[in-house]
Short mmCIF file of C-alpha atoms in Angstrom, two decimals:
data_model
loop_
_atom_site.label_atom_id
_atom_site.label_comp_id
_atom_site.label_asym_id
_atom_site.label_seq_id
_atom_site.Cartn_x
_atom_site.Cartn_y
_atom_site.Cartn_z
CA MET A 1 6.92 92.95 105.21
CA LYS A 2 7.82 89.39 104.24
CA ARG A 3 11.21 90.56 103.07
CA LEU A 4 11.84 92.32 106.40
CA LEU A 5 10.77 89.19 108.26
CA CYS A 6 13.21 87.07 106.24
CA ILE A 7 16.04 89.47 107.01
CA LEU A 8 15.21 89.33 110.72
CA LEU A 9 15.14 85.53 110.63
CA LEU A 10 18.52 85.44 108.91
CA LEU A 11 19.97 87.81 111.48
CA CYS A 12 18.60 85.66 114.30
CA ALA A 13 20.10 82.57 112.70
CA ALA A 14 23.47 84.29 112.38
CA PHE A 15 23.31 85.30 116.03
CA VAL A 16 22.53 81.74 117.11
CA GLN A 17 25.41 80.38 115.03
CA ALA A 18 27.76 82.96 116.50
CA ALA A 19 26.96 81.98 120.09
CA PRO A 20 30.04 80.34 121.65
CA VAL A 21 29.96 76.64 122.47
CA LYS A 22 29.48 76.16 126.20
CA ILE A 23 32.03 73.78 127.74
CA ALA A 24 32.24 72.65 131.36
CA SER A 25 35.60 71.47 132.70
CA LEU A 26 36.52 69.44 135.79
CA HIS A 27 40.22 70.34 135.77
CA PRO A 28 42.17 73.60 135.21
CA LEU A 29 44.47 72.01 132.60
CA LEU A 30 41.48 70.88 130.55
CA SER A 31 40.07 74.40 130.80
CA ASP A 32 43.40 75.73 129.54
CA MET A 33 43.37 73.28 126.62
CA ALA A 34 39.76 74.10 125.71
CA ARG A 35 40.45 77.83 125.70
CA GLN A 36 43.58 77.46 123.59
CA ILE A 37 41.87 75.28 120.99
CA GLY A 38 38.39 76.81 121.17
CA GLY A 39 39.49 80.44 121.26
CA ASN A 40 36.60 82.91 121.03
CA LYS A 41 34.28 80.21 119.68
CA VAL A 42 33.87 78.60 123.10
CA LYS A 43 32.94 79.64 126.61
CA VAL A 44 34.60 77.49 129.26
CA HIS A 45 33.07 77.10 132.70
CA ASP A 46 35.52 75.92 135.36
CA LEU A 47 33.80 73.61 137.82
CA PHE A 48 36.98 73.02 139.81
CA PRO A 49 37.27 75.51 142.70
CA GLU A 50 40.21 77.91 142.82
CA ASN A 51 41.68 76.40 145.99
CA GLY A 52 40.51 72.84 145.35
CA THR A 53 42.43 69.61 145.90
CA LEU A 54 42.34 67.12 143.04
CA HIS A 55 41.67 63.90 144.92
CA GLU A 56 39.27 65.51 147.41
CA PHE A 57 37.14 67.52 144.99
CA GLN A 58 33.44 66.68 144.81
CA PRO A 59 31.20 68.99 142.72
CA THR A 60 28.64 70.90 144.77
CA SER A 61 25.14 71.80 143.57
CA ASN A 62 26.39 75.30 142.68
CA GLU A 63 29.23 73.89 140.58
CA ILE A 64 26.89 71.41 138.89
CA SER A 65 24.50 74.24 138.01
CA ARG A 66 27.29 75.95 136.05
CA ALA A 67 27.56 72.87 133.83
CA LEU A 68 23.89 72.91 132.84
CA GLY A 69 23.42 73.63 129.15
CA SER A 70 26.99 72.66 128.24
CA LYS A 71 27.60 70.87 124.97
CA LEU A 72 30.67 69.15 126.39
CA LEU A 73 31.85 68.30 129.88
CA LEU A 74 35.59 67.60 130.02
CA ALA A 75 37.04 65.14 132.52
CA MET A 76 40.52 63.66 133.03
CA GLY A 77 39.22 60.09 133.28
CA LYS A 78 41.27 57.08 134.45
CA GLY A 79 39.51 57.19 137.81
CA VAL A 80 40.61 60.74 138.68
CA GLU A 81 36.95 61.74 139.06
CA PRO A 82 35.24 58.89 140.97
CA TYR A 83 32.09 61.03 141.18
CA LEU A 84 31.46 60.97 137.39
CA PRO A 85 28.63 58.37 137.47
CA SER A 86 26.59 60.45 139.93
CA LEU A 87 27.42 63.64 138.02
CA ARG A 88 26.04 62.13 134.81
CA SER A 89 22.69 61.58 136.48
CA SER A 90 22.59 65.24 137.56
CA ILE A 91 23.19 66.72 134.11
CA SER A 92 21.15 66.59 130.93
CA GLU A 93 21.79 63.78 128.45
CA LYS A 94 22.37 66.50 125.86
CA THR A 95 25.72 67.23 127.54
CA LYS A 96 28.39 64.87 126.27
CA PHE A 97 30.91 63.68 128.86
CA VAL A 98 34.40 63.49 127.36
CA GLU A 99 37.05 61.62 129.37
CA LEU A 100 40.20 62.80 127.62
CA GLY A 101 42.39 60.25 129.38
CA ALA A 102 40.44 57.33 127.91
CA THR A 103 42.63 57.20 124.80
CA ILE A 104 45.93 57.51 126.70
CA PRO A 105 47.85 54.23 127.19
CA ASP A 106 48.08 53.09 130.80
CA VAL A 107 51.36 53.33 132.69
CA LYS A 108 51.66 51.17 135.80
CA VAL A 109 53.32 52.19 139.02
CA PRO A 110 56.54 50.10 139.28
CA GLY A 111 56.18 47.05 141.49
CA THR A 112 52.37 47.25 141.58
CA ASP A 113 49.31 46.52 139.46
CA LYS A 114 48.07 50.07 139.95
CA VAL A 115 47.83 52.52 137.08
CA ASP A 116 49.16 56.05 137.49
CA PRO A 117 46.16 58.23 136.51
CA HIS A 118 48.24 61.42 136.19
CA TRP A 119 48.54 61.04 132.40
CA TRP A 120 48.81 64.80 131.79
CA ASN A 121 52.39 64.84 133.09
CA SER A 122 53.54 63.94 129.57
CA PRO A 123 53.28 66.59 126.82
CA ALA A 124 52.86 63.78 124.27
CA ASN A 125 49.74 62.66 126.11
CA MET A 126 48.36 66.20 126.14
CA LYS A 127 48.92 66.41 122.40
CA ARG A 128 46.99 63.16 121.94
CA ALA A 129 44.17 64.43 124.16
CA SER A 130 43.99 67.67 122.19
CA ARG A 131 43.13 65.67 119.06
CA VAL A 132 40.20 64.11 120.91
CA LEU A 133 38.99 67.55 121.97
CA LEU A 134 39.33 68.76 118.38
CA GLU A 135 37.09 65.92 117.17
CA GLU A 136 34.47 66.61 119.83
CA LEU A 137 34.44 70.37 119.19
CA SER A 138 34.19 69.84 115.43
CA ALA A 139 31.26 67.47 115.97
CA VAL A 140 29.20 69.93 118.02
CA ASP A 141 30.27 72.98 115.98
CA PRO A 142 31.18 71.82 112.43
CA THR A 143 30.92 75.37 111.08
CA ASN A 144 34.13 76.32 112.89
CA LYS A 145 36.02 73.08 112.29
CA SER A 146 38.84 74.72 110.32
CA TYR A 147 39.22 77.34 113.08
CA TYR A 148 39.61 74.61 115.70
CA GLU A 149 42.01 72.63 113.50
CA LYS A 150 44.30 75.61 113.11
CA ARG A 151 44.41 76.26 116.85
CA GLN A 152 44.85 72.58 117.73
CA LYS A 153 47.80 72.41 115.36
CA LYS A 154 49.43 75.30 117.22
CA TYR A 155 48.72 73.60 120.56
CA ALA A 156 50.22 70.32 119.30
CA GLU A 157 53.36 72.14 118.15
CA GLU A 158 53.67 73.64 121.64
CA MET A 159 53.49 70.15 123.15
CA ASP A 160 56.15 68.95 120.68
CA SER A 161 58.39 71.82 121.76
CA LEU A 162 57.95 70.90 125.42
CA MET A 163 58.84 67.28 124.66
CA MET A 164 61.93 68.39 122.75
CA MET A 165 62.99 70.76 125.52
CA GLY A 166 62.51 68.08 128.16
CA ARG A 167 64.45 65.45 126.26
CA LEU A 168 67.30 67.84 125.50
CA MET A 169 67.59 69.06 129.08
CA LEU A 170 67.14 65.73 130.84
CA SER A 171 69.41 63.85 128.44
CA LYS A 172 72.27 65.60 130.25
CA VAL A 173 71.48 63.76 133.49
CA PRO A 174 73.91 60.82 134.04
CA THR A 175 72.46 57.31 133.93
CA ASP A 176 73.12 56.62 137.61
CA ARG A 177 71.16 59.74 138.66
CA ARG A 178 68.04 59.22 136.54
CA ILE A 179 65.73 58.25 139.43
CA LEU A 180 62.83 60.49 140.37
CA VAL A 181 61.83 60.02 144.01
CA THR A 182 58.45 61.52 144.88
CA GLU A 183 56.10 61.25 147.82
CA HIS A 184 53.28 59.66 145.83
CA ALA A 185 53.18 57.88 142.48
CA ALA A 186 52.13 60.72 140.20
CA MET A 187 55.08 61.10 137.81
CA CYS A 188 55.16 57.72 136.02
CA HIS A 189 53.96 59.23 132.73
CA PHE A 190 56.56 61.99 133.05
CA CYS A 191 59.28 59.42 133.68
CA GLU A 192 58.22 57.32 130.71
CA ALA A 193 58.25 60.40 128.46
CA PHE A 194 61.75 61.43 129.52
CA ASN A 195 63.40 58.07 130.21
CA LEU A 196 63.59 58.33 134.00
CA THR A 197 62.89 55.77 136.73
CA PRO A 198 60.07 56.68 139.13
CA MET A 199 60.15 55.77 142.80
CA ALA A 200 57.29 56.70 145.14
CA LEU A 201 57.62 56.80 148.92
CA GLN A 202 53.85 56.90 149.43
CA GLY A 203 52.97 55.17 152.67
CA VAL A 204 56.56 54.11 153.26
CA ALA A 205 57.67 57.65 154.09
CA ALA A 206 54.86 58.17 156.60
CA GLU A 207 55.53 54.79 158.22
CA ALA A 208 59.27 55.43 158.37
CA GLN A 209 58.80 58.69 160.27
CA GLY A 210 57.57 56.85 163.38
CA ASP A 211 59.55 53.63 162.99
CA PRO A 212 63.37 53.77 163.26
CA ALA A 213 63.82 50.32 161.67
CA THR A 214 61.68 51.19 158.63
CA LEU A 215 63.41 54.55 158.30
CA ALA A 216 66.82 52.86 158.42
CA ARG A 217 65.86 50.42 155.65
CA LEU A 218 64.45 53.21 153.51
CA LEU A 219 67.53 55.39 153.98
CA THR A 220 69.81 52.47 153.11
CA GLU A 221 67.89 51.83 149.89
CA LEU A 222 67.95 55.50 148.89
CA ARG A 223 71.69 55.76 149.63
CA GLU A 224 72.39 52.64 147.58
CA LYS A 225 70.50 54.20 144.69
CA LYS A 226 72.54 57.39 145.18
CA VAL A 227 69.40 59.51 145.08
CA PRO A 228 70.52 63.14 144.48
CA SER A 229 67.28 64.85 145.59
CA LEU A 230 63.69 64.27 146.69
CA PHE A 231 60.64 65.79 144.99
CA THR A 232 57.55 67.03 146.79
CA GLU A 233 54.17 68.33 145.62
CA TYR A 234 54.19 72.00 144.57
CA ASN A 235 53.51 74.45 147.43
CA SER A 236 53.77 71.58 149.89
CA SER A 237 56.63 70.39 152.09
CA PRO A 238 55.57 67.29 154.04
CA ARG A 239 57.49 66.74 157.26
CA ASN A 240 58.16 63.06 156.50
CA MET A 241 59.87 63.97 153.22
CA ARG A 242 61.91 66.69 154.93
CA VAL A 243 63.00 64.24 157.61
CA ILE A 244 64.18 61.73 155.00
CA ALA A 245 65.90 64.45 152.94
CA SER A 246 67.70 65.77 156.01
CA GLN A 247 68.93 62.30 156.94
CA LEU A 248 70.23 61.77 153.42
CA GLY A 249 71.72 65.24 153.29
CA VAL A 250 69.94 66.07 150.02
CA ALA A 251 67.71 68.94 148.93
CA THR A 252 64.01 68.80 148.10
CA PHE A 253 62.48 70.22 144.93
CA SER A 254 58.80 70.81 144.18
CA LEU A 255 56.83 69.55 141.17
CA VAL A 256 53.31 70.34 139.98
CA MET A 257 52.03 66.76 139.94
CA ASP A 258 48.24 67.21 140.08
CA GLY A 259 48.18 69.95 137.44
CA ILE A 260 46.98 72.55 139.93
CA ALA A 261 49.10 75.62 140.71
CA LYS A 262 47.52 79.03 141.11
CA ASP A 263 50.65 80.93 140.04
CA LEU A 264 51.32 78.53 137.13
CA PRO A 265 47.89 78.39 135.46
CA THR A 266 48.86 77.06 132.01
CA TYR A 267 50.20 73.67 131.06
CA LYS A 268 53.25 75.19 129.39
CA GLN A 269 54.18 77.03 132.60
CA GLN A 270 53.73 73.93 134.73
CA MET A 271 55.68 71.61 132.45
CA THR A 272 58.49 74.13 132.02
CA HIS A 273 58.72 74.37 135.81
CA ASN A 274 58.70 70.58 136.23
CA ILE A 275 61.36 69.96 133.61
CA GLY A 276 63.56 72.65 135.13
CA ALA A 277 63.02 71.36 138.68
CA VAL A 278 63.81 67.76 137.73
CA MET A 279 66.89 68.90 135.82
CA ALA A 280 68.00 70.91 138.84
CA GLY A 281 67.28 68.14 141.32
CA LEU A 282 68.91 65.30 139.42
CA SER A 283 71.90 67.45 138.51
CA ASN A 284 72.26 68.71 142.07
CA SER A 285 75.63 67.69 143.51
CA LYS A 286 75.47 69.96 146.55
CA LYS A 287 74.95 67.94 149.72
CA LYS A 288 72.81 69.58 152.37
CA PRO A 289 73.82 69.39 156.04
CA ALA A 290 72.02 66.62 157.95
CA THR A 291 69.43 68.77 159.70
CA VAL A 292 65.65 68.72 159.61
CA ALA A 293 65.43 72.44 158.85
CA GLU A 294 65.67 73.02 155.10
CA SER A 295 66.41 76.45 153.67
CA ASP A 296 63.70 77.31 151.15
CA GLU A 297 65.84 80.21 149.94
CA ASP A 298 68.81 77.94 149.23
CA ILE A 299 66.66 75.44 147.36
CA ALA A 300 64.90 78.14 145.34
CA GLY A 301 68.22 79.79 144.50
CA LEU A 302 69.79 76.55 143.36
CA LEU A 303 66.72 75.67 141.32
CA ASN A 304 66.59 79.04 139.59
CA ASP A 305 70.31 79.02 138.84
CA ILE A 306 70.41 75.54 137.32
CA GLN A 307 67.03 75.88 135.61
CA ASN A 308 67.95 79.18 133.94
CA ARG A 309 71.23 77.79 132.65
CA ALA A 310 69.62 74.56 131.48
CA GLU A 311 66.75 76.34 129.73
CA GLU A 312 69.15 78.68 127.96
CA GLN A 313 71.22 75.73 126.77
CA ALA A 314 68.11 73.85 125.64
CA ARG A 315 66.90 76.94 123.78
CA ARG A 316 70.18 77.20 121.92
CA GLU A 317 70.09 73.52 121.01
CA VAL A 318 66.50 73.76 119.77
CA GLU A 319 67.45 76.75 117.60
CA GLU A 320 70.44 74.83 116.23
CA GLU A 321 68.24 71.83 115.39
CA ARG A 322 65.74 74.06 113.60
CA ALA A 323 68.53 75.83 111.74
CA LYS A 324 69.94 72.48 110.59
CA ALA A 325 66.50 71.33 109.46
CA ALA A 326 65.94 74.58 107.56
CA ALA A 327 69.38 74.33 105.97
CA GLY A 328 68.63 70.76 104.90
CA LYS A 329 65.41 71.80 103.17
CA GLY A 330 67.11 74.64 101.39
CA ALA A 331 70.31 72.77 100.48
CA ALA A 332 71.95 73.73 97.21
CA PRO A 333 71.16 71.31 94.33
CA SER A 334 73.89 68.93 93.18
CA LYS A 335 75.70 69.28 89.84
CA GLY A 336 73.53 66.50 88.43
CA ASP A 337 70.39 68.39 89.39
CA LYS A 338 71.72 71.53 87.72
CA ARG A 339 72.41 69.60 84.46
CA ASN A 340 68.89 68.14 84.52
CA LYS A 341 67.41 71.61 84.94
CA ARG A 342 69.38 72.90 81.93
CA ARG A 343 68.04 70.03 79.83
#
């Protein structure tokens, strides 16, 4: 009887150990990272609603209830979630809040003292954040540390590949066209990663729409900078940006700036889209007619054409770099080395 009881206790212990680590996440990209690194050892609960807006999201009681019992609660940090203090008071102290952006160096918006909180728009930053998540997962579940390490290594390599692809593709953009004009300042980390100059029209664009003098000054500045294209938020086409683009005679391209795109759920998909869109926009030499009505089909066609060609070229260059590296490691030994081996 005692022996049977011991066996049952051991089985119960094994079952408890096998239970996945419960993680709550306040952003889809953090959920993606947690699933990629945690694999089948974690269960991720998305608190962010499917059709939510990043800077308007406020967890409801139903969403908070899904976080109860979590070992970790993942947040972007850097002020992205202003509701965090109140959320802490609603959840057990046993749940550790992890602000993954806390270890990411600040990048200021040019001409201001404000920090761009959209740190995830750099693959290098996501790689750095993944190391923090690895440490936290290993701390709450040390038994599976090696499992997490293996998966984090794969994730880090994916981020390295995205950085390499971005640098290869965007290095082709001429110096005088390396300016990324967006509606709001959300791409400063992206620009720092890929050596571009960010320029945000936030506030100015809205003001210019109803003020001819302001619009004239803005258009003059953009023409002097020879801006090739304007970039809007993904699945959004603000009228003020379309008005400015039409006056300049340039196209608009969309970027996933807030990390939220239903049809591009993973970070790799979003960053690949952004790199391709920026490459297409900054390489775009086709002037659009000066009319407010933009053709979405024309823009999409141009984007796909340039992006496909650029990605193919980048892929070839990455393969060539890897081939060179492999050839270097396996280089034939010199005559001196051969003599030493004989001795």
